[in-house]
Amino acid sequence: MVKPILYGSDLSPPVRAVLLTVNAIGLDFNYHEVKVFENEHLSEEYVKKNPQHTIPMLEDDGKYIWDSHAVSVYLIEKYGDDQFLYPKDLYKRAVIDQRLHFDSGVLFPSLQKCWASVRTKGSVQDEDNSKVLDAYGFLEKFLATDLYLAGNCVTVADFCCVATITTLALCVAVDATKFPKLSEWLQRMTLLPYYQKANAGLAKSAELFQKMAKSVKP
Ligand SMILES: N[C@@H](CCC(=O)N[C@@H](CS)C(=O)NCC(=O)O)C(=O)O
């Protein structure tokens, strides 16, 4: 069998979400490090495979799939044997899907805005800050009665959201007194045996964040 190929850079939170997924299911895959600072993702060859020129992208069986949520669910369904990561039960699945859309539609766009403000203005703006705090408030409610974002088992929703939230927390800290459930969940996620390896790129994101903030002249 030809191994699936994951195209990515571990500086990217969505790539780290897929790395959490592949580590959780123990997938044997090849990794293609995309040289984003050399615009490899904008090359003709890459854009032919993924017109949106985003990372992560998966190559499997001569086909290309992108968007971390789509890739993660596909890999779990095709190669995973864990019945909890994306269960068959339609209600459980719908809750997970809602969290995945929350990541795509709320968390990741907030992260992009914060990141852009830091790059251009040197700091997160008040408006971005309050949107992130609203998002943390929603997550606190999602976690009100459960250990994980979509119930008491780890699911793909936790992988996708934790990769974004840990990066977002570089911009807007998660205050444990205001968001105790969210803080506990973040801590709980670090205990997964594959977490440190899969989310290791977070340290590089933190370095880049500091550099960007310092490079803006007041
Ligand atoms: N919703 C997408 C977002 C992917 C995305 O925007 N990735 C960024 C890196 S964090 C990227 O590829 N940016 C390069 C570009 O858009 O050209 C996902 O979850 O995969």
mmCIF file of C-alpha atoms and ligand atoms in Angstrom:
data_model
loop_
_atom_site.group_PDB
_atom_site.id
_atom_site.type_symbol
_atom_site.label_atom_id
_atom_site.label_comp_id
_atom_site.label_asym_id
_atom_site.label_seq_id
_atom_site.Cartn_x
_atom_site.Cartn_y
_atom_site.Cartn_z
ATOM 1 C CA MET A 1 0.000 0.000 0.000
ATOM 2 C CA VAL A 2 1.275 3.470 -0.858
ATOM 3 C CA LYS A 3 1.361 5.567 2.291
ATOM 4 C CA PRO A 4 -0.766 8.721 2.457
ATOM 5 C CA ILE A 5 1.264 11.938 2.263
ATOM 6 C CA LEU A 6 0.558 14.877 4.532
ATOM 7 C CA TYR A 7 1.695 18.247 3.186
ATOM 8 C CA GLY A 8 2.227 20.779 5.926
ATOM 9 C CA SER A 9 4.379 22.809 8.238
ATOM 10 C CA ASP A 10 4.074 22.361 11.966
ATOM 11 C CA LEU A 11 3.976 26.147 12.375
ATOM 12 C CA SER A 12 0.363 25.877 11.220
ATOM 13 C CA PRO A 13 -2.370 25.079 13.784
ATOM 14 C CA PRO A 14 -4.577 23.209 11.246
ATOM 15 C CA VAL A 15 -1.569 21.051 10.344
ATOM 16 C CA ARG A 16 -1.023 20.315 14.019
ATOM 17 C CA ALA A 17 -4.695 19.274 14.275
ATOM 18 C CA VAL A 18 -4.075 16.649 11.593
ATOM 19 C CA LEU A 19 -0.837 15.601 13.303
ATOM 20 C CA LEU A 20 -2.863 14.970 16.473
ATOM 21 C CA THR A 21 -5.293 12.868 14.447
ATOM 22 C CA VAL A 22 -2.656 10.771 12.682
ATOM 23 C CA ASN A 23 -0.829 10.158 15.943
ATOM 24 C CA ALA A 24 -4.066 9.186 17.678
ATOM 25 C CA ILE A 25 -4.899 6.575 15.038
ATOM 26 C CA GLY A 26 -1.286 5.446 14.636
ATOM 27 C CA LEU A 27 -1.250 6.093 10.891
ATOM 28 C CA ASP A 28 1.853 5.232 8.916
ATOM 29 C CA PHE A 29 2.256 8.226 6.589
ATOM 30 C CA ASN A 30 4.849 10.310 4.784
ATOM 31 C CA TYR A 31 5.287 13.952 5.640
ATOM 32 C CA HIS A 32 6.086 16.593 3.044
ATOM 33 C CA GLU A 33 7.345 19.752 4.726
ATOM 34 C CA VAL A 34 5.917 22.653 2.708
ATOM 35 C CA LYS A 35 8.381 25.539 2.554
ATOM 36 C CA VAL A 36 5.821 28.245 3.296
ATOM 37 C CA PHE A 37 8.419 31.015 3.661
ATOM 38 C CA GLU A 38 9.548 30.196 0.117
ATOM 39 C CA ASN A 39 5.894 30.215 -1.057
ATOM 40 C CA GLU A 40 5.947 26.564 -2.066
ATOM 41 C CA HIS A 41 2.187 26.471 -1.388
ATOM 42 C CA LEU A 42 1.720 29.116 -4.101
ATOM 43 C CA SER A 43 3.695 27.170 -6.690
ATOM 44 C CA GLU A 44 1.936 26.012 -9.851
ATOM 45 C CA GLU A 45 2.423 22.405 -8.842
ATOM 46 C CA TYR A 46 0.832 22.871 -5.399
ATOM 47 C CA VAL A 47 -2.056 25.046 -6.636
ATOM 48 C CA LYS A 48 -2.878 22.417 -9.252
ATOM 49 C CA LYS A 49 -3.456 19.982 -6.365
ATOM 50 C CA ASN A 50 -5.138 22.482 -4.027
ATOM 51 C CA PRO A 51 -6.457 25.652 -5.695
ATOM 52 C CA GLN A 52 -6.957 27.225 -2.239
ATOM 53 C CA HIS A 53 -3.182 26.773 -1.648
ATOM 54 C CA THR A 54 -3.656 25.967 2.024
ATOM 55 C CA ILE A 55 -1.893 23.592 4.352
ATOM 56 C CA PRO A 56 -2.621 20.948 5.487
ATOM 57 C CA MET A 57 -3.312 18.910 2.376
ATOM 58 C CA LEU A 58 -3.483 15.137 2.124
ATOM 59 C CA GLU A 59 -2.547 12.987 -0.850
ATOM 60 C CA ASP A 60 -4.122 9.557 -0.679
ATOM 61 C CA ASP A 61 -4.566 7.091 -3.464
ATOM 62 C CA GLY A 62 -3.797 9.733 -6.107
ATOM 63 C CA LYS A 63 -6.438 12.082 -4.681
ATOM 64 C CA TYR A 64 -6.026 15.356 -2.846
ATOM 65 C CA ILE A 65 -8.010 16.516 0.186
ATOM 66 C CA TRP A 66 -7.544 19.748 2.077
ATOM 67 C CA ASP A 67 -8.939 21.502 5.098
ATOM 68 C CA SER A 68 -7.806 20.035 8.406
ATOM 69 C CA HIS A 69 -11.355 19.101 9.439
ATOM 70 C CA ALA A 70 -12.096 17.227 6.221
ATOM 71 C CA VAL A 71 -8.682 15.545 6.277
ATOM 72 C CA SER A 72 -8.947 14.486 9.923
ATOM 73 C CA VAL A 73 -12.435 12.998 9.571
ATOM 74 C CA TYR A 74 -11.413 11.206 6.362
ATOM 75 C CA LEU A 75 -8.353 9.654 7.996
ATOM 76 C CA ILE A 76 -10.299 8.502 11.050
ATOM 77 C CA GLU A 77 -13.033 6.991 8.883
ATOM 78 C CA LYS A 78 -10.642 5.309 6.464
ATOM 79 C CA TYR A 79 -7.732 4.246 8.658
ATOM 80 C CA GLY A 80 -8.802 4.528 12.300
ATOM 81 C CA ASP A 81 -10.255 1.790 14.444
ATOM 82 C CA ASP A 82 -11.183 4.016 17.374
ATOM 83 C CA GLN A 83 -14.989 4.211 17.583
ATOM 84 C CA PHE A 84 -14.961 7.339 19.750
ATOM 85 C CA LEU A 85 -12.944 9.837 17.693
ATOM 86 C CA TYR A 86 -15.815 10.311 15.201
ATOM 87 C CA PRO A 87 -18.631 7.990 16.288
ATOM 88 C CA LYS A 88 -21.352 6.634 14.020
ATOM 89 C CA ASP A 89 -24.145 7.847 16.299
ATOM 90 C CA LEU A 90 -25.787 10.721 14.425
ATOM 91 C CA TYR A 91 -26.375 12.995 17.404
ATOM 92 C CA LYS A 92 -22.835 12.550 18.737
ATOM 93 C CA ARG A 93 -21.513 13.179 15.247
ATOM 94 C CA ALA A 94 -23.622 16.344 14.891
ATOM 95 C CA VAL A 95 -22.205 17.729 18.152
ATOM 96 C CA ILE A 96 -18.676 17.018 16.931
ATOM 97 C CA ASP A 97 -19.466 18.609 13.551
ATOM 98 C CA GLN A 98 -20.783 21.714 15.307
ATOM 99 C CA ARG A 99 -17.475 22.033 17.237
ATOM 100 C CA LEU A 100 -15.515 21.549 13.997
ATOM 101 C CA HIS A 101 -17.520 24.336 12.351
ATOM 102 C CA PHE A 102 -16.954 26.448 15.455
ATOM 103 C CA ASP A 103 -13.243 25.983 14.919
ATOM 104 C CA SER A 104 -13.488 26.880 11.209
ATOM 105 C CA GLY A 105 -15.986 29.691 11.544
ATOM 106 C CA VAL A 106 -15.127 31.320 14.874
ATOM 107 C CA LEU A 107 -11.799 30.267 16.379
ATOM 108 C CA PHE A 108 -9.553 30.157 13.316
ATOM 109 C CA PRO A 109 -10.795 33.483 11.817
ATOM 110 C CA SER A 110 -10.219 35.100 15.248
ATOM 111 C CA LEU A 111 -6.721 33.696 15.294
ATOM 112 C CA GLN A 112 -6.045 35.040 11.805
ATOM 113 C CA LYS A 113 -7.241 38.512 12.872
ATOM 114 C CA CYS A 114 -5.124 38.523 16.030
ATOM 115 C CA TRP A 115 -2.098 37.299 14.128
ATOM 116 C CA ALA A 116 -2.567 39.992 11.440
ATOM 117 C CA SER A 117 -2.846 42.706 14.119
ATOM 118 C CA VAL A 118 0.338 41.518 15.800
ATOM 119 C CA ARG A 119 2.160 41.452 12.483
ATOM 120 C CA THR A 120 1.019 44.918 11.398
ATOM 121 C CA LYS A 121 0.419 46.778 14.665
ATOM 122 C CA GLY A 122 2.547 44.848 17.160
ATOM 123 C CA SER A 123 -0.335 43.797 19.407
ATOM 124 C CA VAL A 124 -3.822 42.300 19.527
ATOM 125 C CA GLN A 125 -6.482 45.020 19.151
ATOM 126 C CA ASP A 126 -9.309 45.470 21.694
ATOM 127 C CA GLU A 127 -11.972 44.376 19.225
ATOM 128 C CA ASP A 128 -10.122 41.121 18.435
ATOM 129 C CA ASN A 129 -9.499 40.580 22.130
ATOM 130 C CA SER A 130 -13.192 40.791 23.022
ATOM 131 C CA LYS A 131 -14.173 38.394 20.197
ATOM 132 C CA VAL A 132 -11.655 35.863 21.496
ATOM 133 C CA LEU A 133 -12.991 36.236 25.031
ATOM 134 C CA ASP A 134 -16.523 35.612 23.687
ATOM 135 C CA ALA A 135 -15.244 32.450 21.986
ATOM 136 C CA TYR A 136 -13.577 31.295 25.227
ATOM 137 C CA GLY A 137 -16.944 31.881 26.931
ATOM 138 C CA PHE A 138 -18.692 29.584 24.440
ATOM 139 C CA LEU A 139 -16.032 26.900 24.934
ATOM 140 C CA GLU A 140 -16.499 27.176 28.696
ATOM 141 C CA LYS A 141 -20.193 26.370 28.126
ATOM 142 C CA PHE A 142 -19.412 23.471 25.757
ATOM 143 C CA LEU A 143 -17.291 22.035 28.567
ATOM 144 C CA ALA A 144 -19.802 22.730 31.352
ATOM 145 C CA THR A 145 -20.613 19.095 32.126
ATOM 146 C CA ASP A 146 -18.114 17.063 30.116
ATOM 147 C CA LEU A 147 -14.402 16.346 30.110
ATOM 148 C CA TYR A 148 -13.954 16.988 26.395
ATOM 149 C CA LEU A 149 -15.556 19.307 23.851
ATOM 150 C CA ALA A 150 -18.120 16.815 22.586
ATOM 151 C CA GLY A 151 -18.665 14.493 25.533
ATOM 152 C CA ASN A 152 -16.552 12.458 27.891
ATOM 153 C CA CYS A 153 -14.290 10.920 25.226
ATOM 154 C CA VAL A 154 -11.621 12.601 23.145
ATOM 155 C CA THR A 155 -12.868 13.286 19.631
ATOM 156 C CA VAL A 156 -11.602 14.894 16.463
ATOM 157 C CA ALA A 157 -13.252 18.124 17.697
ATOM 158 C CA ASP A 158 -10.722 18.274 20.546
ATOM 159 C CA PHE A 159 -7.814 17.848 18.127
ATOM 160 C CA CYS A 160 -8.956 20.605 15.770
ATOM 161 C CA CYS A 161 -9.919 23.050 18.502
ATOM 162 C CA VAL A 162 -6.906 22.499 20.768
ATOM 163 C CA ALA A 163 -4.475 23.226 17.947
ATOM 164 C CA THR A 164 -6.207 26.564 17.305
ATOM 165 C CA ILE A 165 -6.846 27.498 20.946
ATOM 166 C CA THR A 166 -3.281 26.870 22.141
ATOM 167 C CA THR A 167 -2.102 29.242 19.390
ATOM 168 C CA LEU A 168 -4.869 31.740 20.138
ATOM 169 C CA ALA A 169 -3.768 31.664 23.796
ATOM 170 C CA LEU A 170 -0.444 33.174 22.680
ATOM 171 C CA CYS A 171 -2.497 36.236 21.662
ATOM 172 C CA VAL A 172 -5.178 36.267 24.400
ATOM 173 C CA ALA A 173 -4.292 34.295 27.535
ATOM 174 C CA VAL A 174 -6.842 31.846 28.925
ATOM 175 C CA ASP A 175 -7.493 33.187 32.415
ATOM 176 C CA ALA A 176 -8.146 30.142 34.627
ATOM 177 C CA THR A 177 -10.241 32.185 37.063
ATOM 178 C CA LYS A 178 -12.638 33.259 34.278
ATOM 179 C CA PHE A 179 -12.475 30.081 32.201
ATOM 180 C CA PRO A 180 -11.784 27.233 34.664
ATOM 181 C CA LYS A 181 -13.283 24.457 32.495
ATOM 182 C CA LEU A 182 -11.385 25.590 29.434
ATOM 183 C CA SER A 183 -8.122 25.768 31.405
ATOM 184 C CA GLU A 184 -8.668 22.287 32.832
ATOM 185 C CA TRP A 185 -9.453 20.898 29.359
ATOM 186 C CA LEU A 186 -6.268 22.472 27.942
ATOM 187 C CA GLN A 187 -4.328 20.803 30.735
ATOM 188 C CA ARG A 188 -6.163 17.497 30.172
ATOM 189 C CA MET A 189 -5.295 17.535 26.469
ATOM 190 C CA THR A 190 -1.567 17.802 27.263
ATOM 191 C CA LEU A 191 -1.826 14.435 29.028
ATOM 192 C CA LEU A 192 -2.669 12.543 25.825
ATOM 193 C CA PRO A 193 0.357 10.347 25.094
ATOM 194 C CA TYR A 194 0.844 11.797 21.586
ATOM 195 C CA TYR A 195 0.058 15.437 22.433
ATOM 196 C CA GLN A 196 3.588 16.765 23.002
ATOM 197 C CA LYS A 197 4.909 15.238 19.805
ATOM 198 C CA ALA A 198 1.964 16.309 17.647
ATOM 199 C CA ASN A 199 1.595 19.867 18.975
ATOM 200 C CA ALA A 200 5.352 20.487 19.318
ATOM 201 C CA GLY A 201 5.220 23.136 16.578
ATOM 202 C CA LEU A 202 3.385 25.388 19.044
ATOM 203 C CA ALA A 203 6.771 26.407 20.512
ATOM 204 C CA LYS A 204 7.865 27.587 17.042
ATOM 205 C CA SER A 205 4.590 29.541 16.678
ATOM 206 C CA ALA A 206 5.296 31.197 20.037
ATOM 207 C CA GLU A 207 8.779 32.258 18.861
ATOM 208 C CA LEU A 208 7.378 33.628 15.616
ATOM 209 C CA PHE A 209 4.681 35.501 17.534
ATOM 210 C CA GLN A 210 7.285 37.196 19.766
ATOM 211 C CA LYS A 211 9.431 38.092 16.766
ATOM 212 C CA MET A 212 6.470 39.599 14.884
ATOM 213 C CA ALA A 213 5.402 41.695 17.885
ATOM 214 C CA LYS A 214 8.942 43.020 18.399
ATOM 215 C CA SER A 215 9.517 43.784 14.716
ATOM 216 C CA VAL A 216 6.763 46.465 14.598
ATOM 217 C CA LYS A 217 8.157 49.945 15.280
ATOM 218 C CA PRO A 218 5.968 51.958 17.712
HETATM 219 N N1 LIG B 1 -9.719 25.936 7.240
HETATM 220 C C1 LIG B 1 -8.413 25.535 6.785
HETATM 221 C C2 LIG B 1 -7.424 26.654 7.041
HETATM 222 C C3 LIG B 1 -6.070 26.341 6.438
HETATM 223 C C4 LIG B 1 -5.188 27.574 6.386
HETATM 224 O O1 LIG B 1 -5.651 28.708 6.175
HETATM 225 N N2 LIG B 1 -3.893 27.320 6.572
HETATM 226 C C5 LIG B 1 -2.957 28.426 6.484
HETATM 227 C C6 LIG B 1 -1.761 28.135 7.375
HETATM 228 S S1 LIG B 1 -2.216 28.172 9.086
HETATM 229 C C7 LIG B 1 -2.464 28.517 5.047
HETATM 230 O O2 LIG B 1 -2.342 27.529 4.375
HETATM 231 N N3 LIG B 1 -2.165 29.733 4.597
HETATM 232 C C8 LIG B 1 -1.582 29.938 3.302
HETATM 233 C C9 LIG B 1 -2.528 30.469 2.281
HETATM 234 O O3 LIG B 1 -3.741 30.606 2.566
HETATM 235 O O4 LIG B 1 -2.059 30.756 1.176
HETATM 236 C C10 LIG B 1 -7.992 24.249 7.488
HETATM 237 O O5 LIG B 1 -8.516 23.973 8.565
HETATM 238 O O6 LIG B 1 -7.189 23.495 6.925
#
